[in-house]
Structure formats: structure tokens, C-alpha cells
């Protein structure tokens, strides 16, 4: 079963994209197959004109259709998710998330926008037919730290929420396969990390 990491930030790297890839790394280490798609890498004109005949747009929409779970990350701008992400979600058919598990993530400058995901993005995900939308994860700037050598580090509070989200997605995927979640010792852990595993070629940006 496959997971699509969907980034809605207009900037790379960004706090939301780093958090997204961190979660992808952990899910890959639990034996799940992950691909990534940053919406900003799609051709702007085709995206804004909803040109489904564009090859990159068609590939991106198909990547969503073929995934069993979607992890969506966005920065919060003006109390909502990005217009870039909205433009992409508008490309999906009405039931574009039918049968899929979805984990929404967001980052922002402070606590003021903690509920933005639930008020703005969650209703859209349900309207697109998501089978299950897990508890949203919001991290502010004080909870995330980036080190060039050590990578992303999370404070204890957000680390616990992130781990809960990872566990939800992993367990949900096992259940979709018709079997109970595996205990950590039973999971076949790949020898390579997510960074070392190539994504689908059309989505290899940054």
C-alpha cells in the first residue's frame, strides 16, 4: 500500500515540507511505500487553468488516485491553508479522496492558527470523500528546529503528536490490508531510509 506526501508550501525548503518529509521517513522505516509531490513544482499556468491535459497535472492527479493514504502539509497563511494547495485540490474529482486515509499537517508562526486545519482544510477533505481524516497536527515555529547537520528536531509536545499521527496512518494502512497492525518487532524495516529511496521520477523535486 502506498502513501503520497503532498506538500502545499510555495517555498522549498520550508517548515511544513521538512515536517512532511520527516513523517515520510518514519513511515518508510515502518515498511510503507512513499512518494512525494510538491504542488509548487507543477506548471503554474496549467495548475491555475485546471488543465487536465497537461502531462504533469495528469501525473499528479493520478498519483493521488493511486495512493492509499495522503499526508498533506501546508503553512498557514491568513488563517487558512495555501491557495497553491487549494488550486491543486480543485483539480481532483468530487470523490478524489474516496477510500483514502488522510493526515493533515500545518505549520505557522504561533498558536493563533492552531484550529485553522480543522476549520478550513478538514471540511474539504471530507467533501472529497476521504475514508478517514486523522487528527490534525499543527506545529508552530517554536516547536520545530532545523540544524544543517542534525536535520529537523521537534519539541516533546509536537513530537508526541507527530508520533500519534504516524501510528494512525500506519495502523490504518495495515487494517486496509485486512490484517491487524504489526508490532514494532514484526515490521519489516527497510535497510534504506526514505532519503535514499527514489520517489516516482515525475515527483523528484527538492
mmCIF file of C-alpha atoms in Angstrom:
data_model
loop_
_atom_site.group_PDB
_atom_site.id
_atom_site.type_symbol
_atom_site.label_atom_id
_atom_site.label_comp_id
_atom_site.label_asym_id
_atom_site.label_seq_id
_atom_site.Cartn_x
_atom_site.Cartn_y
_atom_site.Cartn_z
ATOM 1 C CA UNK A 1 0.000 0.000 0.000
ATOM 2 C CA UNK A 2 1.270 3.443 -0.842
ATOM 3 C CA UNK A 3 1.453 6.871 0.770
ATOM 4 C CA UNK A 4 1.625 10.189 -1.081
ATOM 5 C CA UNK A 5 3.347 13.066 0.722
ATOM 6 C CA UNK A 6 1.599 16.163 -0.637
ATOM 7 C CA UNK A 7 3.291 19.497 0.046
ATOM 8 C CA UNK A 8 1.353 22.726 -0.372
ATOM 9 C CA UNK A 9 4.058 25.239 0.514
ATOM 10 C CA UNK A 10 5.106 27.793 -2.124
ATOM 11 C CA UNK A 11 8.640 27.694 -0.708
ATOM 12 C CA UNK A 12 11.241 24.933 -0.505
ATOM 13 C CA UNK A 13 12.676 24.157 1.875
ATOM 14 C CA UNK A 14 10.054 25.175 4.419
ATOM 15 C CA UNK A 15 8.985 24.135 7.903
ATOM 16 C CA UNK A 16 5.935 22.329 6.563
ATOM 17 C CA UNK A 17 7.903 20.462 3.892
ATOM 18 C CA UNK A 18 10.533 19.420 6.430
ATOM 19 C CA UNK A 19 7.858 18.132 8.793
ATOM 20 C CA UNK A 20 6.173 16.326 5.895
ATOM 21 C CA UNK A 21 9.375 14.561 4.851
ATOM 22 C CA UNK A 22 10.211 13.727 8.465
ATOM 23 C CA UNK A 23 6.902 11.887 8.761
ATOM 24 C CA UNK A 24 7.523 10.226 5.417
ATOM 25 C CA UNK A 25 10.887 8.982 6.678
ATOM 26 C CA UNK A 26 9.269 7.409 9.724
ATOM 27 C CA UNK A 27 6.530 5.762 7.684
ATOM 28 C CA UNK A 28 9.109 4.366 5.257
ATOM 29 C CA UNK A 29 11.013 2.883 8.179
ATOM 30 C CA UNK A 30 7.816 1.048 9.115
ATOM 31 C CA UNK A 31 7.827 -0.615 5.721
ATOM 32 C CA UNK A 32 5.408 1.638 3.818
ATOM 33 C CA UNK A 33 5.997 2.837 0.267
ATOM 34 C CA UNK A 34 6.105 6.636 -0.022
ATOM 35 C CA UNK A 35 6.143 9.097 -2.914
ATOM 36 C CA UNK A 36 6.185 12.876 -2.696
ATOM 37 C CA UNK A 37 4.593 15.673 -4.644
ATOM 38 C CA UNK A 38 5.225 19.372 -4.044
ATOM 39 C CA UNK A 39 2.444 21.336 -5.709
ATOM 40 C CA UNK A 40 4.787 24.264 -6.344
ATOM 41 C CA UNK A 41 6.680 22.089 -8.846
ATOM 42 C CA UNK A 42 3.662 21.753 -11.136
ATOM 43 C CA UNK A 43 3.447 24.149 -14.101
ATOM 44 C CA UNK A 44 1.773 27.297 -12.801
ATOM 45 C CA UNK A 45 -0.333 28.093 -15.869
ATOM 46 C CA UNK A 46 -1.666 24.541 -16.132
ATOM 47 C CA UNK A 47 -2.402 24.462 -12.412
ATOM 48 C CA UNK A 48 -4.299 27.756 -12.372
ATOM 49 C CA UNK A 49 -6.178 26.932 -15.560
ATOM 50 C CA UNK A 50 -7.016 23.421 -14.312
ATOM 51 C CA UNK A 51 -5.540 21.971 -17.474
ATOM 52 C CA UNK A 52 -6.054 18.238 -17.091
ATOM 53 C CA UNK A 53 -4.441 17.646 -20.477
ATOM 54 C CA UNK A 54 -1.084 18.851 -19.160
ATOM 55 C CA UNK A 55 1.180 15.833 -18.602
ATOM 56 C CA UNK A 56 2.474 16.951 -15.193
ATOM 57 C CA UNK A 57 -1.027 17.762 -13.955
ATOM 58 C CA UNK A 58 -2.334 14.414 -15.173
ATOM 59 C CA UNK A 59 0.511 12.581 -13.425
ATOM 60 C CA UNK A 60 -0.119 14.468 -10.179
ATOM 61 C CA UNK A 61 -3.851 13.748 -10.167
ATOM 62 C CA UNK A 62 -3.127 10.103 -10.930
ATOM 63 C CA UNK A 63 -0.632 9.950 -8.038
ATOM 64 C CA UNK A 64 -3.427 10.966 -5.677
ATOM 65 C CA UNK A 65 -5.801 8.421 -7.213
ATOM 66 C CA UNK A 66 -3.276 5.595 -6.816
ATOM 67 C CA UNK A 67 -2.306 6.341 -3.201
ATOM 68 C CA UNK A 68 -3.920 4.560 -0.261
ATOM 69 C CA UNK A 69 -3.029 7.337 2.177
ATOM 70 C CA UNK A 70 -2.228 11.031 1.753
ATOM 71 C CA UNK A 71 -0.174 13.118 4.176
ATOM 72 C CA UNK A 72 -0.903 16.773 3.365
ATOM 73 C CA UNK A 73 1.274 19.601 4.663
ATOM 74 C CA UNK A 74 0.743 23.336 4.354
ATOM 75 C CA UNK A 75 1.858 26.550 6.002
ATOM 76 C CA UNK A 76 -0.960 28.662 7.393
ATOM 77 C CA UNK A 77 -1.439 31.991 5.619
ATOM 78 C CA UNK A 78 -4.161 34.387 6.745
ATOM 79 C CA UNK A 79 -5.831 31.736 8.918
ATOM 80 C CA UNK A 80 -6.105 29.161 6.126
ATOM 81 C CA UNK A 81 -4.143 26.691 4.045
ATOM 82 C CA UNK A 82 -2.327 27.967 0.974
ATOM 83 C CA UNK A 83 -4.014 28.996 -2.244
ATOM 84 C CA UNK A 84 -1.496 26.771 -4.013
ATOM 85 C CA UNK A 85 -2.865 23.705 -2.236
ATOM 86 C CA UNK A 86 -6.445 24.864 -2.863
ATOM 87 C CA UNK A 87 -5.724 25.135 -6.595
ATOM 88 C CA UNK A 88 -4.490 21.549 -6.648
ATOM 89 C CA UNK A 89 -7.348 20.137 -4.585
ATOM 90 C CA UNK A 90 -9.731 21.830 -7.016
ATOM 91 C CA UNK A 91 -8.254 19.644 -9.773
ATOM 92 C CA UNK A 92 -9.406 16.446 -8.086
ATOM 93 C CA UNK A 93 -12.762 14.891 -8.930
ATOM 94 C CA UNK A 94 -15.571 15.191 -6.402
ATOM 95 C CA UNK A 95 -14.681 11.797 -4.924
ATOM 96 C CA UNK A 96 -10.934 12.266 -5.404
ATOM 97 C CA UNK A 97 -10.074 11.052 -1.904
ATOM 98 C CA UNK A 98 -12.627 8.240 -1.728
ATOM 99 C CA UNK A 99 -11.386 5.297 0.311
ATOM 100 C CA UNK A 100 -8.195 7.083 1.352
ATOM 101 C CA UNK A 101 -6.674 7.804 4.745
ATOM 102 C CA UNK A 102 -5.591 11.430 5.178
ATOM 103 C CA UNK A 103 -3.288 13.045 7.742
ATOM 104 C CA UNK A 104 -3.332 16.886 7.613
ATOM 105 C CA UNK A 105 -0.296 18.870 8.813
ATOM 106 C CA UNK A 106 0.287 22.588 9.127
ATOM 107 C CA UNK A 107 2.935 24.965 10.404
ATOM 108 C CA UNK A 108 2.632 28.573 11.470
ATOM 109 C CA UNK A 109 4.290 31.324 13.423
ATOM 110 C CA UNK A 110 2.331 30.932 16.666
ATOM 111 C CA UNK A 111 -0.637 29.381 18.445
ATOM 112 C CA UNK A 112 -3.237 31.690 16.891
ATOM 113 C CA UNK A 113 -3.880 29.386 13.945
ATOM 114 C CA UNK A 114 -3.988 26.068 15.774
ATOM 115 C CA UNK A 115 -7.535 25.316 14.587
ATOM 116 C CA UNK A 116 -7.081 26.537 11.012
ATOM 117 C CA UNK A 117 -6.759 22.996 9.665
ATOM 118 C CA UNK A 118 -9.982 21.865 11.276
ATOM 119 C CA UNK A 119 -11.942 24.929 10.185
ATOM 120 C CA UNK A 120 -10.529 25.315 6.677
ATOM 121 C CA UNK A 121 -8.980 22.109 5.303
ATOM 122 C CA UNK A 122 -10.789 19.262 7.054
ATOM 123 C CA UNK A 123 -14.220 20.063 5.512
ATOM 124 C CA UNK A 124 -12.652 19.998 2.032
ATOM 125 C CA UNK A 125 -11.029 16.627 2.679
ATOM 126 C CA UNK A 126 -14.346 15.183 3.806
ATOM 127 C CA UNK A 127 -16.124 16.714 0.805
ATOM 128 C CA UNK A 128 -13.636 14.892 -1.440
ATOM 129 C CA UNK A 129 -14.745 11.611 0.117
ATOM 130 C CA UNK A 130 -11.799 10.729 2.379
ATOM 131 C CA UNK A 131 -12.403 7.452 4.183
ATOM 132 C CA UNK A 132 -10.807 8.798 7.354
ATOM 133 C CA UNK A 133 -9.193 12.119 8.228
ATOM 134 C CA UNK A 134 -6.923 11.676 11.219
ATOM 135 C CA UNK A 135 -6.388 14.238 13.968
ATOM 136 C CA UNK A 136 -4.703 17.307 12.505
ATOM 137 C CA UNK A 137 -1.151 18.187 13.520
ATOM 138 C CA UNK A 138 -0.237 21.866 13.874
ATOM 139 C CA UNK A 139 3.280 22.947 14.798
ATOM 140 C CA UNK A 140 4.420 26.487 15.461
ATOM 141 C CA UNK A 141 7.863 27.922 14.863
ATOM 142 C CA UNK A 142 8.951 27.352 18.457
ATOM 143 C CA UNK A 143 8.239 23.608 18.220
ATOM 144 C CA UNK A 144 10.422 22.951 15.183
ATOM 145 C CA UNK A 145 14.158 23.478 14.866
ATOM 146 C CA UNK A 146 16.315 22.857 11.821
ATOM 147 C CA UNK A 147 20.013 22.023 12.037
ATOM 148 C CA UNK A 148 22.094 21.599 8.907
ATOM 149 C CA UNK A 149 23.883 18.611 10.400
ATOM 150 C CA UNK A 150 21.202 17.057 12.621
ATOM 151 C CA UNK A 151 18.188 17.832 10.488
ATOM 152 C CA UNK A 152 14.734 18.512 11.955
ATOM 153 C CA UNK A 153 14.165 18.288 15.692
ATOM 154 C CA UNK A 154 10.782 18.534 17.425
ATOM 155 C CA UNK A 155 9.969 19.582 20.938
ATOM 156 C CA UNK A 156 8.412 16.952 23.175
ATOM 157 C CA UNK A 157 4.810 18.104 22.750
ATOM 158 C CA UNK A 158 4.752 18.137 18.955
ATOM 159 C CA UNK A 159 6.913 15.004 18.768
ATOM 160 C CA UNK A 160 4.213 13.087 20.646
ATOM 161 C CA UNK A 161 1.500 14.372 18.285
ATOM 162 C CA UNK A 162 3.574 13.525 15.238
ATOM 163 C CA UNK A 163 4.204 10.012 16.502
ATOM 164 C CA UNK A 164 0.493 9.545 17.138
ATOM 165 C CA UNK A 165 -0.225 10.641 13.557
ATOM 166 C CA UNK A 166 2.387 8.250 12.180
ATOM 167 C CA UNK A 167 0.892 5.417 14.222
ATOM 168 C CA UNK A 168 -2.622 6.271 12.986
ATOM 169 C CA UNK A 169 -1.591 6.189 9.333
ATOM 170 C CA UNK A 170 0.473 3.020 9.709
ATOM 171 C CA UNK A 171 -2.220 1.168 11.634
ATOM 172 C CA UNK A 172 -4.897 2.334 9.215
ATOM 173 C CA UNK A 173 -2.944 1.007 6.253
ATOM 174 C CA UNK A 174 -2.462 -2.373 7.894
ATOM 175 C CA UNK A 175 -6.192 -2.544 8.569
ATOM 176 C CA UNK A 176 -6.958 -1.667 4.950
ATOM 177 C CA UNK A 177 -4.880 -4.693 4.034
ATOM 178 C CA UNK A 178 -7.194 -6.801 6.168
ATOM 179 C CA UNK A 179 -4.717 -7.574 8.914
ATOM 180 C CA UNK A 180 -4.102 -6.143 12.373
ATOM 181 C CA UNK A 181 -1.297 -3.633 12.882
ATOM 182 C CA UNK A 182 2.066 -5.300 13.300
ATOM 183 C CA UNK A 183 4.016 -4.942 16.498
ATOM 184 C CA UNK A 184 7.228 -2.928 16.045
ATOM 185 C CA UNK A 185 9.312 -6.105 16.197
ATOM 186 C CA UNK A 186 7.232 -7.679 13.413
ATOM 187 C CA UNK A 187 7.575 -4.828 10.941
ATOM 188 C CA UNK A 188 9.995 -5.461 8.119
ATOM 189 C CA UNK A 189 12.184 -2.356 8.350
ATOM 190 C CA UNK A 190 13.929 -1.441 5.081
ATOM 191 C CA UNK A 191 17.677 -1.088 5.150
ATOM 192 C CA UNK A 192 17.498 2.275 3.386
ATOM 193 C CA UNK A 193 15.884 5.465 4.607
ATOM 194 C CA UNK A 194 13.315 7.481 2.661
ATOM 195 C CA UNK A 195 16.035 9.891 1.512
ATOM 196 C CA UNK A 196 17.894 7.021 -0.112
ATOM 197 C CA UNK A 197 14.825 5.563 -1.818
ATOM 198 C CA UNK A 198 13.950 7.285 -5.102
ATOM 199 C CA UNK A 199 10.464 8.639 -5.478
ATOM 200 C CA UNK A 200 8.420 8.349 -8.639
ATOM 201 C CA UNK A 201 10.549 10.156 -11.260
ATOM 202 C CA UNK A 202 7.974 12.833 -12.058
ATOM 203 C CA UNK A 203 7.904 13.973 -8.435
ATOM 204 C CA UNK A 204 11.603 14.161 -7.554
ATOM 205 C CA UNK A 205 11.872 17.898 -6.951
ATOM 206 C CA UNK A 206 13.689 19.030 -3.809
#
